[in-house]
XYZ file of C-alpha atoms in Angstrom:
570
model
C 13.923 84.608 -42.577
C 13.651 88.229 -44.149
C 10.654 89.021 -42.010
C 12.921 87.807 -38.748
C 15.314 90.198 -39.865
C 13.558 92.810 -40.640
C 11.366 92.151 -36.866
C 14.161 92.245 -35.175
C 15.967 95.131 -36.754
C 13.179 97.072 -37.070
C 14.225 99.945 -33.867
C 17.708 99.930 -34.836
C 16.434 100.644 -38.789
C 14.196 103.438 -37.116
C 16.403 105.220 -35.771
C 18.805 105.107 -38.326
C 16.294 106.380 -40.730
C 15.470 109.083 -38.546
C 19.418 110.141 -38.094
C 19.731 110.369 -41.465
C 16.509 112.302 -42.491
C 17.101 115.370 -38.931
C 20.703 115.574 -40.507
C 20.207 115.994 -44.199
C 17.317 118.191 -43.857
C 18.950 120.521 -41.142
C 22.141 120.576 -43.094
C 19.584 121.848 -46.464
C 18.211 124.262 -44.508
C 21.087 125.468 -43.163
C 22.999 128.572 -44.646
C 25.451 128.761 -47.044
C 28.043 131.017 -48.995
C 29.494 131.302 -52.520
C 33.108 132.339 -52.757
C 32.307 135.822 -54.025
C 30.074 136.212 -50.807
C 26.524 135.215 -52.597
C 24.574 133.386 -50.312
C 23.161 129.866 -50.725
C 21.938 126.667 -49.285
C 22.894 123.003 -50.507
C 20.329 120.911 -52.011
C 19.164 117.872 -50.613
C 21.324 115.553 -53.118
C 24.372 117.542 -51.869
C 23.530 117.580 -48.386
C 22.640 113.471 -48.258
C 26.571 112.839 -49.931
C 28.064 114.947 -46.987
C 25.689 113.543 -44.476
C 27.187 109.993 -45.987
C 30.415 110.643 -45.635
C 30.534 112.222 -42.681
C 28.579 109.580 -40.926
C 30.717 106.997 -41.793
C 33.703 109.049 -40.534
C 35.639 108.455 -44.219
C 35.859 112.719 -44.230
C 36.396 114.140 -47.943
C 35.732 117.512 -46.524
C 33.781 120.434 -47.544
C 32.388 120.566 -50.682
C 31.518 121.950 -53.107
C 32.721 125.171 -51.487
C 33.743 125.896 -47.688
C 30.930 125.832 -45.483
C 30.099 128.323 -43.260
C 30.081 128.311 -39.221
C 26.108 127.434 -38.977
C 27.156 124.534 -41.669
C 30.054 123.452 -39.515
C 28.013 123.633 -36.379
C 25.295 121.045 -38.022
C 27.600 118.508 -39.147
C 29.241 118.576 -35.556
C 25.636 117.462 -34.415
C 25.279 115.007 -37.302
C 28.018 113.333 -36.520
C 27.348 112.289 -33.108
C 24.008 111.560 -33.878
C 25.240 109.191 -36.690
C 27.624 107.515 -34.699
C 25.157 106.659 -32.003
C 22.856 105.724 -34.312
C 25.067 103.302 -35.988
C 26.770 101.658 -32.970
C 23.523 100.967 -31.829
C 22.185 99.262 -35.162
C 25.854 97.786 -35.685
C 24.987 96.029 -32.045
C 21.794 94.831 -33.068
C 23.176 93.372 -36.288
C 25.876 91.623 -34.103
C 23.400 90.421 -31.070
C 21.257 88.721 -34.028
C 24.130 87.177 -36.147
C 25.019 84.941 -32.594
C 21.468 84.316 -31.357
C 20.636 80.877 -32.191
C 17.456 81.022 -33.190
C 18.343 83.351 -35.890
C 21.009 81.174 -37.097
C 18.840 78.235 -37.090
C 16.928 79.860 -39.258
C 19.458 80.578 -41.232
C 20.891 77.299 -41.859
C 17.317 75.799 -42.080
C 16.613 78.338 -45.063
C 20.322 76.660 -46.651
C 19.462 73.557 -46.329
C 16.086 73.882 -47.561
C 17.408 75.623 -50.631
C 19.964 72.997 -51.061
C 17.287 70.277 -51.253
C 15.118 71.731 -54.009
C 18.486 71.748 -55.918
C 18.746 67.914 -55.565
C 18.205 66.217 -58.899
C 19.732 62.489 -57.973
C 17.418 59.776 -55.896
C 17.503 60.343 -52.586
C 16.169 59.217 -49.384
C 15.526 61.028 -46.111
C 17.260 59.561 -42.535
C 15.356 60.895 -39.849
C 17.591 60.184 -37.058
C 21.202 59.607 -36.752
C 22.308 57.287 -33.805
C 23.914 53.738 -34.555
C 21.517 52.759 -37.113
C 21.405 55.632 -38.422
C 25.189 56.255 -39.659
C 25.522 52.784 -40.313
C 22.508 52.953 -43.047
C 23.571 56.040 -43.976
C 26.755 54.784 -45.088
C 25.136 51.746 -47.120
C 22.728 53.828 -48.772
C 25.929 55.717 -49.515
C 27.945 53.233 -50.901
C 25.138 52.070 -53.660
C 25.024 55.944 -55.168
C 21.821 56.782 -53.308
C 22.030 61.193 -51.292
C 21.105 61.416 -47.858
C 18.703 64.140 -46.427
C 19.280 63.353 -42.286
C 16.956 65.277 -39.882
C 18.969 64.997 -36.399
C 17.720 66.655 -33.216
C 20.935 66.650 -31.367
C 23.362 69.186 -32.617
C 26.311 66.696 -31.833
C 25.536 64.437 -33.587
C 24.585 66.135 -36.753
C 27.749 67.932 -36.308
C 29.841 64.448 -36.858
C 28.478 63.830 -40.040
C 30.643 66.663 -41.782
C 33.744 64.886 -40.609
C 32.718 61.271 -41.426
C 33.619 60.103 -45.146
C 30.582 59.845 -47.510
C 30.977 60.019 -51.722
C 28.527 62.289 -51.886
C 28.358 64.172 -48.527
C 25.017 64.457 -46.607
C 22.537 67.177 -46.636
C 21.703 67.728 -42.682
C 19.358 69.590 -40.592
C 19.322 69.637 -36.989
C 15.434 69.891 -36.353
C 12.104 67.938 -35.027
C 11.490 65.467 -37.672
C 7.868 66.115 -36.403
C 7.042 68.649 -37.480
C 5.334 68.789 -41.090
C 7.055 72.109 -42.539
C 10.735 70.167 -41.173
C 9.778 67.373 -43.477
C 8.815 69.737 -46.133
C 12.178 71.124 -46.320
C 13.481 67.763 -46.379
C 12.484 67.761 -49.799
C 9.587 64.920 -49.273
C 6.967 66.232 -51.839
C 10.437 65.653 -54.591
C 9.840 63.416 -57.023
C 13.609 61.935 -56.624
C 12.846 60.837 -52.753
C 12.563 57.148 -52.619
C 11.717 56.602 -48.854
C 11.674 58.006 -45.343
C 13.182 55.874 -42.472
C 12.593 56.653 -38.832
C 15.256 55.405 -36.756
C 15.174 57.784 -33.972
C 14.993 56.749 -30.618
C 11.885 56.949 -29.028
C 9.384 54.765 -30.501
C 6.579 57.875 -29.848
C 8.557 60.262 -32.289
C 9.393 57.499 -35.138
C 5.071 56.694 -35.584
C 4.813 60.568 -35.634
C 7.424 60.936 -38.144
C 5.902 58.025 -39.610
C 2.182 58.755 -39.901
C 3.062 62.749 -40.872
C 5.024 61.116 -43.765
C 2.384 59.047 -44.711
C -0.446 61.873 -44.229
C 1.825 64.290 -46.804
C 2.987 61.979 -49.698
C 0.766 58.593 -49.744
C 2.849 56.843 -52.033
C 5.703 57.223 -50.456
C 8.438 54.024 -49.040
C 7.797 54.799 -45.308
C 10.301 52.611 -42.842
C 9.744 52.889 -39.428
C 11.615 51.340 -36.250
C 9.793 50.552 -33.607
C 10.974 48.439 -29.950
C 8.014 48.149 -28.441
C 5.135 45.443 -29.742
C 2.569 48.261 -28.794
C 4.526 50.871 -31.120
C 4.172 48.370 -33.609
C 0.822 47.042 -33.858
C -0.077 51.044 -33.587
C 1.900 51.442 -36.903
C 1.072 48.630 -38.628
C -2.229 49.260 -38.047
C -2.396 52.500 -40.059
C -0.909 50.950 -42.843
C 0.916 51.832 -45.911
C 4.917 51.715 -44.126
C 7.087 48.891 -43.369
C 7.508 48.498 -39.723
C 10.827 46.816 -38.387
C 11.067 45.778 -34.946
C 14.169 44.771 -34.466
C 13.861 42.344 -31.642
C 10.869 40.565 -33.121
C 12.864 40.268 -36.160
C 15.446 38.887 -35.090
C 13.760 35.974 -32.964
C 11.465 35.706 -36.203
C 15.361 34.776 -38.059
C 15.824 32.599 -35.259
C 12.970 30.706 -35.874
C 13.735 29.918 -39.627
C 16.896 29.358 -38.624
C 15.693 26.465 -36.213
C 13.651 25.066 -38.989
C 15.827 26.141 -41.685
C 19.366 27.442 -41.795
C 19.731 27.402 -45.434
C 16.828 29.756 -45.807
C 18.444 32.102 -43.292
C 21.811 31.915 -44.677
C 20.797 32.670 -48.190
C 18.447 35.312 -47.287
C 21.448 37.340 -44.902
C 23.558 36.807 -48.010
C 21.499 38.451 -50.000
C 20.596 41.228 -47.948
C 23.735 41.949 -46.734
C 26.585 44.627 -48.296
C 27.852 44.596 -52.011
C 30.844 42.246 -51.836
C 30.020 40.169 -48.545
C 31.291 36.513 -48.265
C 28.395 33.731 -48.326
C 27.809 33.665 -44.307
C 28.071 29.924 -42.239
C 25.720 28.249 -42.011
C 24.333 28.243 -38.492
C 22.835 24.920 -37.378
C 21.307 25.797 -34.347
C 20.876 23.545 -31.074
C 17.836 21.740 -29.825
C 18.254 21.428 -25.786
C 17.911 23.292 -22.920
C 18.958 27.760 -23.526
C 19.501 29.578 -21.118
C 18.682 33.257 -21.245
C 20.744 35.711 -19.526
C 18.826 39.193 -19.423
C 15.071 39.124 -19.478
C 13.540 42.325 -21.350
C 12.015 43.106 -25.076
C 15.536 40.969 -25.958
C 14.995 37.818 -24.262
C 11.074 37.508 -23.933
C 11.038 38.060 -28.173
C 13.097 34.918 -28.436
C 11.567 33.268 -25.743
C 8.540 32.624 -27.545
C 10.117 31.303 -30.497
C 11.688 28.948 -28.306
C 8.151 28.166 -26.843
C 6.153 27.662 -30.427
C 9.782 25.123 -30.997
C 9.260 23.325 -27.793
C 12.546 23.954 -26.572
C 13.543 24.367 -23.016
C 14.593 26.973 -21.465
C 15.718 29.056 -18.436
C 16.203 32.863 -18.179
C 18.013 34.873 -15.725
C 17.354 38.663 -14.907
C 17.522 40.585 -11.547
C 14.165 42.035 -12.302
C 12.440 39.021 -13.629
C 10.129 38.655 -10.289
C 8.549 35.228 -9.639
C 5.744 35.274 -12.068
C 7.177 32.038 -13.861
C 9.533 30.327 -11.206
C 10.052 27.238 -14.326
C 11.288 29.979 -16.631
C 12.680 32.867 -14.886
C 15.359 32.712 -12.183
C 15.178 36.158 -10.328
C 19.110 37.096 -9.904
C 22.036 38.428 -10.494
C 24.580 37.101 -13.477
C 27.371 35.339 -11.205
C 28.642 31.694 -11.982
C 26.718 30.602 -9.646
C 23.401 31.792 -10.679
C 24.536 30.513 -14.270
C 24.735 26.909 -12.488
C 21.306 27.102 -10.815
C 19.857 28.126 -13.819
C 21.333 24.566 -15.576
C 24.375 25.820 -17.832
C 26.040 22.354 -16.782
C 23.727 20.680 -19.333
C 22.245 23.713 -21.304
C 23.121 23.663 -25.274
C 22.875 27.527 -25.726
C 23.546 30.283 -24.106
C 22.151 34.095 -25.003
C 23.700 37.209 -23.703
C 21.131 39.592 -24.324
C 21.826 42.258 -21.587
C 21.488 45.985 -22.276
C 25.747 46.285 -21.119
C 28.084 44.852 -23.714
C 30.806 44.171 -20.688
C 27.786 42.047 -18.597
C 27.127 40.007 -21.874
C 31.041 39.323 -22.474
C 31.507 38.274 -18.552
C 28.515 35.692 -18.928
C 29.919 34.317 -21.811
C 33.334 33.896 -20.439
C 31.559 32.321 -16.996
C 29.311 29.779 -19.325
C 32.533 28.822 -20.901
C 34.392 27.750 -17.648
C 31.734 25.302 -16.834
C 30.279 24.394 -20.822
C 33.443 24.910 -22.822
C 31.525 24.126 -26.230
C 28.431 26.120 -25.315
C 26.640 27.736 -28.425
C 27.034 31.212 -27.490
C 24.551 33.686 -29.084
C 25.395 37.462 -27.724
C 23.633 40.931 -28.308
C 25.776 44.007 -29.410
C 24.596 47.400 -27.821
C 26.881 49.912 -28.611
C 29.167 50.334 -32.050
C 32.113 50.999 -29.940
C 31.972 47.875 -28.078
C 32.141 45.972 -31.445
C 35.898 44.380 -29.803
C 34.110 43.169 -26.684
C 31.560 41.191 -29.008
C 34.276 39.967 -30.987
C 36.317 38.970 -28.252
C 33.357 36.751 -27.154
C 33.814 33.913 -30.211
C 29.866 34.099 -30.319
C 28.140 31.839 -33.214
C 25.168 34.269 -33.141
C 25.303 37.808 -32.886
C 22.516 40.639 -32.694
C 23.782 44.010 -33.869
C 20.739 46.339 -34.174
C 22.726 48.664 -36.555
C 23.453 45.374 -38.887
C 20.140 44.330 -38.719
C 18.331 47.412 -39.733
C 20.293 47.923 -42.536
C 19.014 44.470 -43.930
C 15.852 45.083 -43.699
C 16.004 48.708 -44.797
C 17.779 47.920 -48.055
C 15.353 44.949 -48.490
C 12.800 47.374 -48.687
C 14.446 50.506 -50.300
C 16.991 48.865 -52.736
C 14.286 45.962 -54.050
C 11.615 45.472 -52.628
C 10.585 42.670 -55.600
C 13.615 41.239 -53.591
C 11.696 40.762 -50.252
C 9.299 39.120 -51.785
C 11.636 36.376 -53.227
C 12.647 36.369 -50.075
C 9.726 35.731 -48.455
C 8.858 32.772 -50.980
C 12.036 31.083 -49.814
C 10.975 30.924 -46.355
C 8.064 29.561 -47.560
C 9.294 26.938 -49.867
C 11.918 25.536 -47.484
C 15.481 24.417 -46.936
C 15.956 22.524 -49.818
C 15.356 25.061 -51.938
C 17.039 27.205 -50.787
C 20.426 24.953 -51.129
C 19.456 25.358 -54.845
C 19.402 28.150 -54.922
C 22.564 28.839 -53.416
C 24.494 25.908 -55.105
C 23.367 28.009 -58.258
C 24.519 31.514 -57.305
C 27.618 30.893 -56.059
C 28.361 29.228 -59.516
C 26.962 31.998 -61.527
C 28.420 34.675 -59.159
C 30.762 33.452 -56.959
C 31.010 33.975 -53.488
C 30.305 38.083 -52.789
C 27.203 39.558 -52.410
C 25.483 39.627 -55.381
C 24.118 43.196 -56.903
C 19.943 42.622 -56.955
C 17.932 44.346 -60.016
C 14.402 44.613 -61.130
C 14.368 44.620 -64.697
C 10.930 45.774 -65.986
C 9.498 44.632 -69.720
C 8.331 47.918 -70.583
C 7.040 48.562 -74.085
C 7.196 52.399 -73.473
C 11.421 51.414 -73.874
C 12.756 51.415 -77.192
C 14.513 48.217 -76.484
C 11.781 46.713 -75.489
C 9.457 47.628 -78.124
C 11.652 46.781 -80.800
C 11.421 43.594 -79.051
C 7.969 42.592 -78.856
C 6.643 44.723 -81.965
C 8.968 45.016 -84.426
C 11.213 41.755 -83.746
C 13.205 40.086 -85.955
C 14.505 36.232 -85.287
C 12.758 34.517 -82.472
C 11.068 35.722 -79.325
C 12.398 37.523 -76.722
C 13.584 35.167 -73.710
C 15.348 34.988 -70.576
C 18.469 33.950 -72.122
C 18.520 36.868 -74.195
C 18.886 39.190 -71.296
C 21.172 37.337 -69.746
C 23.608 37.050 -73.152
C 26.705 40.094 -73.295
C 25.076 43.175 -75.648
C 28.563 43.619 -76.779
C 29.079 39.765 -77.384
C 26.326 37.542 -77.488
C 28.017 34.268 -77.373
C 29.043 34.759 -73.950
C 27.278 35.154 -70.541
C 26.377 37.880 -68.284
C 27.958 37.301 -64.684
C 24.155 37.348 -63.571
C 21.134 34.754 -62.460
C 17.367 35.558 -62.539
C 15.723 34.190 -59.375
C 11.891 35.486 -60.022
C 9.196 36.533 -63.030
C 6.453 38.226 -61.812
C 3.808 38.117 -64.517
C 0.231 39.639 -63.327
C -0.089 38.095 -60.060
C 1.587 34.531 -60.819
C 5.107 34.770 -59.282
C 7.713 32.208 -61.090
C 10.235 31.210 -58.913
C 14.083 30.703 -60.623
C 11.841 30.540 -64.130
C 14.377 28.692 -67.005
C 16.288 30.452 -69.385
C 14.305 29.391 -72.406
C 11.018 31.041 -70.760
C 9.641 33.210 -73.260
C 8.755 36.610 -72.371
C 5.643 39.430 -72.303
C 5.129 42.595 -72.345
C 5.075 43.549 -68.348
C 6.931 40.892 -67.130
C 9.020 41.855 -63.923
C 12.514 40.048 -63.748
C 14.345 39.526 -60.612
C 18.199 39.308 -61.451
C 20.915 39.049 -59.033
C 24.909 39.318 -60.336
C 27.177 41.513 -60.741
C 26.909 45.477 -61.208
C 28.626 45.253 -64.712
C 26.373 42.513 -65.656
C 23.559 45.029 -64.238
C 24.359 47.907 -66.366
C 25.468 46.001 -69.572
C 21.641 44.958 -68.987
C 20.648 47.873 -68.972
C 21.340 48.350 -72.868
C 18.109 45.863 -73.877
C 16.037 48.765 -72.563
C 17.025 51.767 -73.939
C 19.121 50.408 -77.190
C 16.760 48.608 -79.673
C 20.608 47.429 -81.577
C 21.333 45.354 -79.069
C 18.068 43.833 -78.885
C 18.185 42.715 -82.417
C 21.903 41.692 -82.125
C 20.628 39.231 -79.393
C 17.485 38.159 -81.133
C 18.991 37.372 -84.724
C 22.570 36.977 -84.164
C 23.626 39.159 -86.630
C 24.680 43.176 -85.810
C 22.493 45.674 -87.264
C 24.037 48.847 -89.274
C 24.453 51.638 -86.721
C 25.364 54.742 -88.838
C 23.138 56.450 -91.205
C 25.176 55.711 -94.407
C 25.454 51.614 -93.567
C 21.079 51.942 -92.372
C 20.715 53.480 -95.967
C 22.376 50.738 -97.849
C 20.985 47.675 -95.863
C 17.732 49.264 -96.905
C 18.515 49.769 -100.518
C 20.011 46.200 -100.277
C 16.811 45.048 -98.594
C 14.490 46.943 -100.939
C 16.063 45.433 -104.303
C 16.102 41.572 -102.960
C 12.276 42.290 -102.501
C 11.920 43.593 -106.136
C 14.109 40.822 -107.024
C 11.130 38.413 -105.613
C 8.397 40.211 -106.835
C 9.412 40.041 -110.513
C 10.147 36.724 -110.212
């Protein structure tokens, strides 16, 4: 930014320079008279304080003695030329302080400077549109700062106004570009992740790939719409790729084959706090789809692999598949051709919000107790969607921020997850009959707690333990009062590469165990206390609360000390 400034001030510094040196050498040269008639000249030290006064018009007069008429006559010319030569550098100084490229770089060379002062976790947002804010404002509510790269200077500009605990560091720029991302603070140890959520598929696997190409180990999450966009990405590897269409027909199909997999893993991905969702038992007959792009065809095919029937209506669908697609416009009447007399579902997955809600309200007339599923475009419409009374609903916003905090918050949590789908319905009812009576009914708080030696609780643990071995109950027991239990569940021990799912409490630990717990945030940082305070660890192990302060250490050694003389003599 200096060399900008200095670039584009560099005439207007010229000139003044060369103002300043004509005057205060002709005004040195110039001569002068004592009082008592002696002539003189003024030095140049003299003659550069008058030139500076006089140039900036403040006028202390003539000193250090009056100045004769050839003096006079030279400071007449200085001042003109000073006051040219300063209006025209004070206009230069003015022209750059409102160009905008100058004050880009200004506020890029702030906000870079504000980033290297970051010392909390943080995670760049790299794009701010529907998704974006809403993410933003999760990540925000779990204690995580925001870095958000935004190209459009609106939209940037809303974040100031919008209410965030710890406000947002933004930067209206290319997230392209390498040196952008730089400034983003992405070589930081504290950044946990880059998302891509812009808009164009194109920019979010450049964003993506740059990311990947400057910091390898880095939590990359990348939207991408299009199944080309995707396989692309996923194809280079090392980021988790969310398309949000596929994902949601990909929910659709557990859902089909198992609800209570679906419900428990949207209640655990969902915000701090959130009530246990329905369970959505979804229909088996003819669906009819109204809208026929990435939407539609990405559920279509789940309904295909389910062998479910179904019908879907688009003006553009052409007559490629005259069973499937019915090539007009969304009236009643094209809802009747189509079969919604004796159809079981109906999915409003238009592009317009006010199209979806007018289908639904049609379907009705004819199927009163139609399972309406229906697709949410824009955040402001979100009173149009509710006004539908759909079962099903597909919010992109909602759905990203699932699957970003999946990834970002705990990602040993996605892989529980994952399990679950594979081990079916039934257990996931366990697993939900036994969360909701160890936690209640909010979304739980998920943790990874790691058996590290390298923490003093934990090496006071498994080296220099007293009592018996270190187990699950343990960690789940109160540090402060041992008899009673943590508000907390553990659903998963990794151990090497066996994964234990919803292990039992008496399951005796190792050194480099990873524990899955779910609960409470209280429960979560009382935790906390195994790892870093070997006290408490021996206070659960033995039962029995070891001295704390140095005098009552010193006598349970002395104490300890003479029982063993006591034995040895005897």
């Amino acid at each position: 930014m200096l060399l900008m400034i200095l670039r584009r001030l560099r005439a207007p510094l010229i000139i003044l320079i060369l103002a300043y040196a004509v005057s205060v050498g002709g005004l040195a040269v110039m001569p002068g008279m004592l009082p008592d008639g002696t002539p003189t000249r003024l030095g140049y030290f003299h003659a550069f304080y008058i030139v500076s006064y006089t140039a900036t018009t403040i006028g202390f007069g003539e000193v250090p003695y009056p100045f004769t008429d050839a003096q006079r006559l030279w400071l007449t010319i200085t001042i003109y030329i000073s006051v040219i030569g300063w209006t025209y550098t004070l206009a230069s100084v003015f022209a750059l302080v409102n160009d905008m490229a100058f004050r880009a770089a200004v506020a890029r060379s702030h906000f870079a400077w504000r980033v290297r002062g970051i010392t909390d976790p943080f995670v760049i947002i790299c794009g701010y549109g529907q998704s974006g804010a809403t993410l933003a404002r999760a990540l925000d509510r779990i204690g995580l700062r925001l870095v958000i790269i935004e190209m459009r200077a609106d939209r940037a500009a809303r974040i100031a106004i919008e209410d965030y605990r710890s406000p947002p560091l933004v930067l209206t720029s290319d997230a392209r570009l390498p040196d952008v991302l730089d400034d983003a603070g992405i070589h930081k140890p504290e950044c946990e992740g880059l998302i891509a959520l812009t808009g164009d598929d194109s920019a979010n696997q450049a964003i993506a790939i740059g990311a990947r190409a400057l910091v390898a180990g880095l939590k990359i999450v990348a939207r991408a719409k299009a199944r080309v966009a995707q396989a692309n990405l996923e194809a280079f590897g090392g980021m988790h790729v969310i398309n949000p269409f596929e994902t949601f027909a990909t929910n659709l199909a557990l859902g089909l084959d198992a609800p209570e997999s679906l419900q428990l893993e949207e209640w655990l991905t969902a915000s701090l706090g959130s009530p246990l969702p329905e369970k959505v038992e979804l229909p088996r007959g003819l669906w009819i789809l109204v809208g026929y792009g990435r939407f539609g065809q990405a559920i279509s095919r789940v309904l295909d692999k389910a062998g479910i029937p179904w019908k879907a209506i688009d003006p553009q669908a052409g007559v490629d598949d005259p069973e499937h697609l019915l090539d007009s416009d969304n009236t009643e009447e094209a809802l009747c051709d189509a079969g919604i007399a004796e159809a079981k579902a109906l999915v409003a997955g238009t592009d317009i919000d006010a199209i979806n809600l007018g289908v639904t309200t049609l379907a009705r007339r004819v199927r009163p107790d139609i399972f309406v599923m229906i697709r949410q475009n824009q955040s402001a419409d979100r009173v149009l969607i509710e006004a539908a009374r759909a079962r099903l609903a597909f919010v992109q916003s909602e759905l990203m921020v699932h699957e970003c905090l999946q990834v970002l918050r705990t990602p040993m949590l996605g892989r529980f997850v994952w399990r679950v789908r594979v081990e079916g319905r039934e257990f996931a009812r366990e697993v939900i009959e036994r969360l909701t009576a160890a936690v209640g009914n909010g979304t739980p708080r998920a943790w990874r707690f790691q058996c590290d030696v390298m923490q003093p609780g934990m090496f006071t643990a498994f080296f220099q333990k007293q009592g018996e071995p270190l187990r699950i109950q343990h960690l789940l027991s109160n540090p402060v009062h041992p008899s009673s239990r943590l508000p907390a569940m553990v659903l998963m021990c990794e151990r090497r590469q066996e994964s234990i799912l919803l292990p039992p409490d008496d399951m005796v630990l190792k050194p480099g165990d990873s524990l899955l717990f779910v609960g409470r945030d209280a429960a979560r940082q009382l935790q906390a206390r195994y790892l870093s305070d070997p006290h408490s660890v021996e206070f659960a192990l033995t039962g029995i609360e070891p001295p704390r302060s140095w005098l009552l250490r010193r006598l349970a050694e002395h104490r300890r000390r003479a029982k063993a003389a006591r034995g040895e003599s005897a």
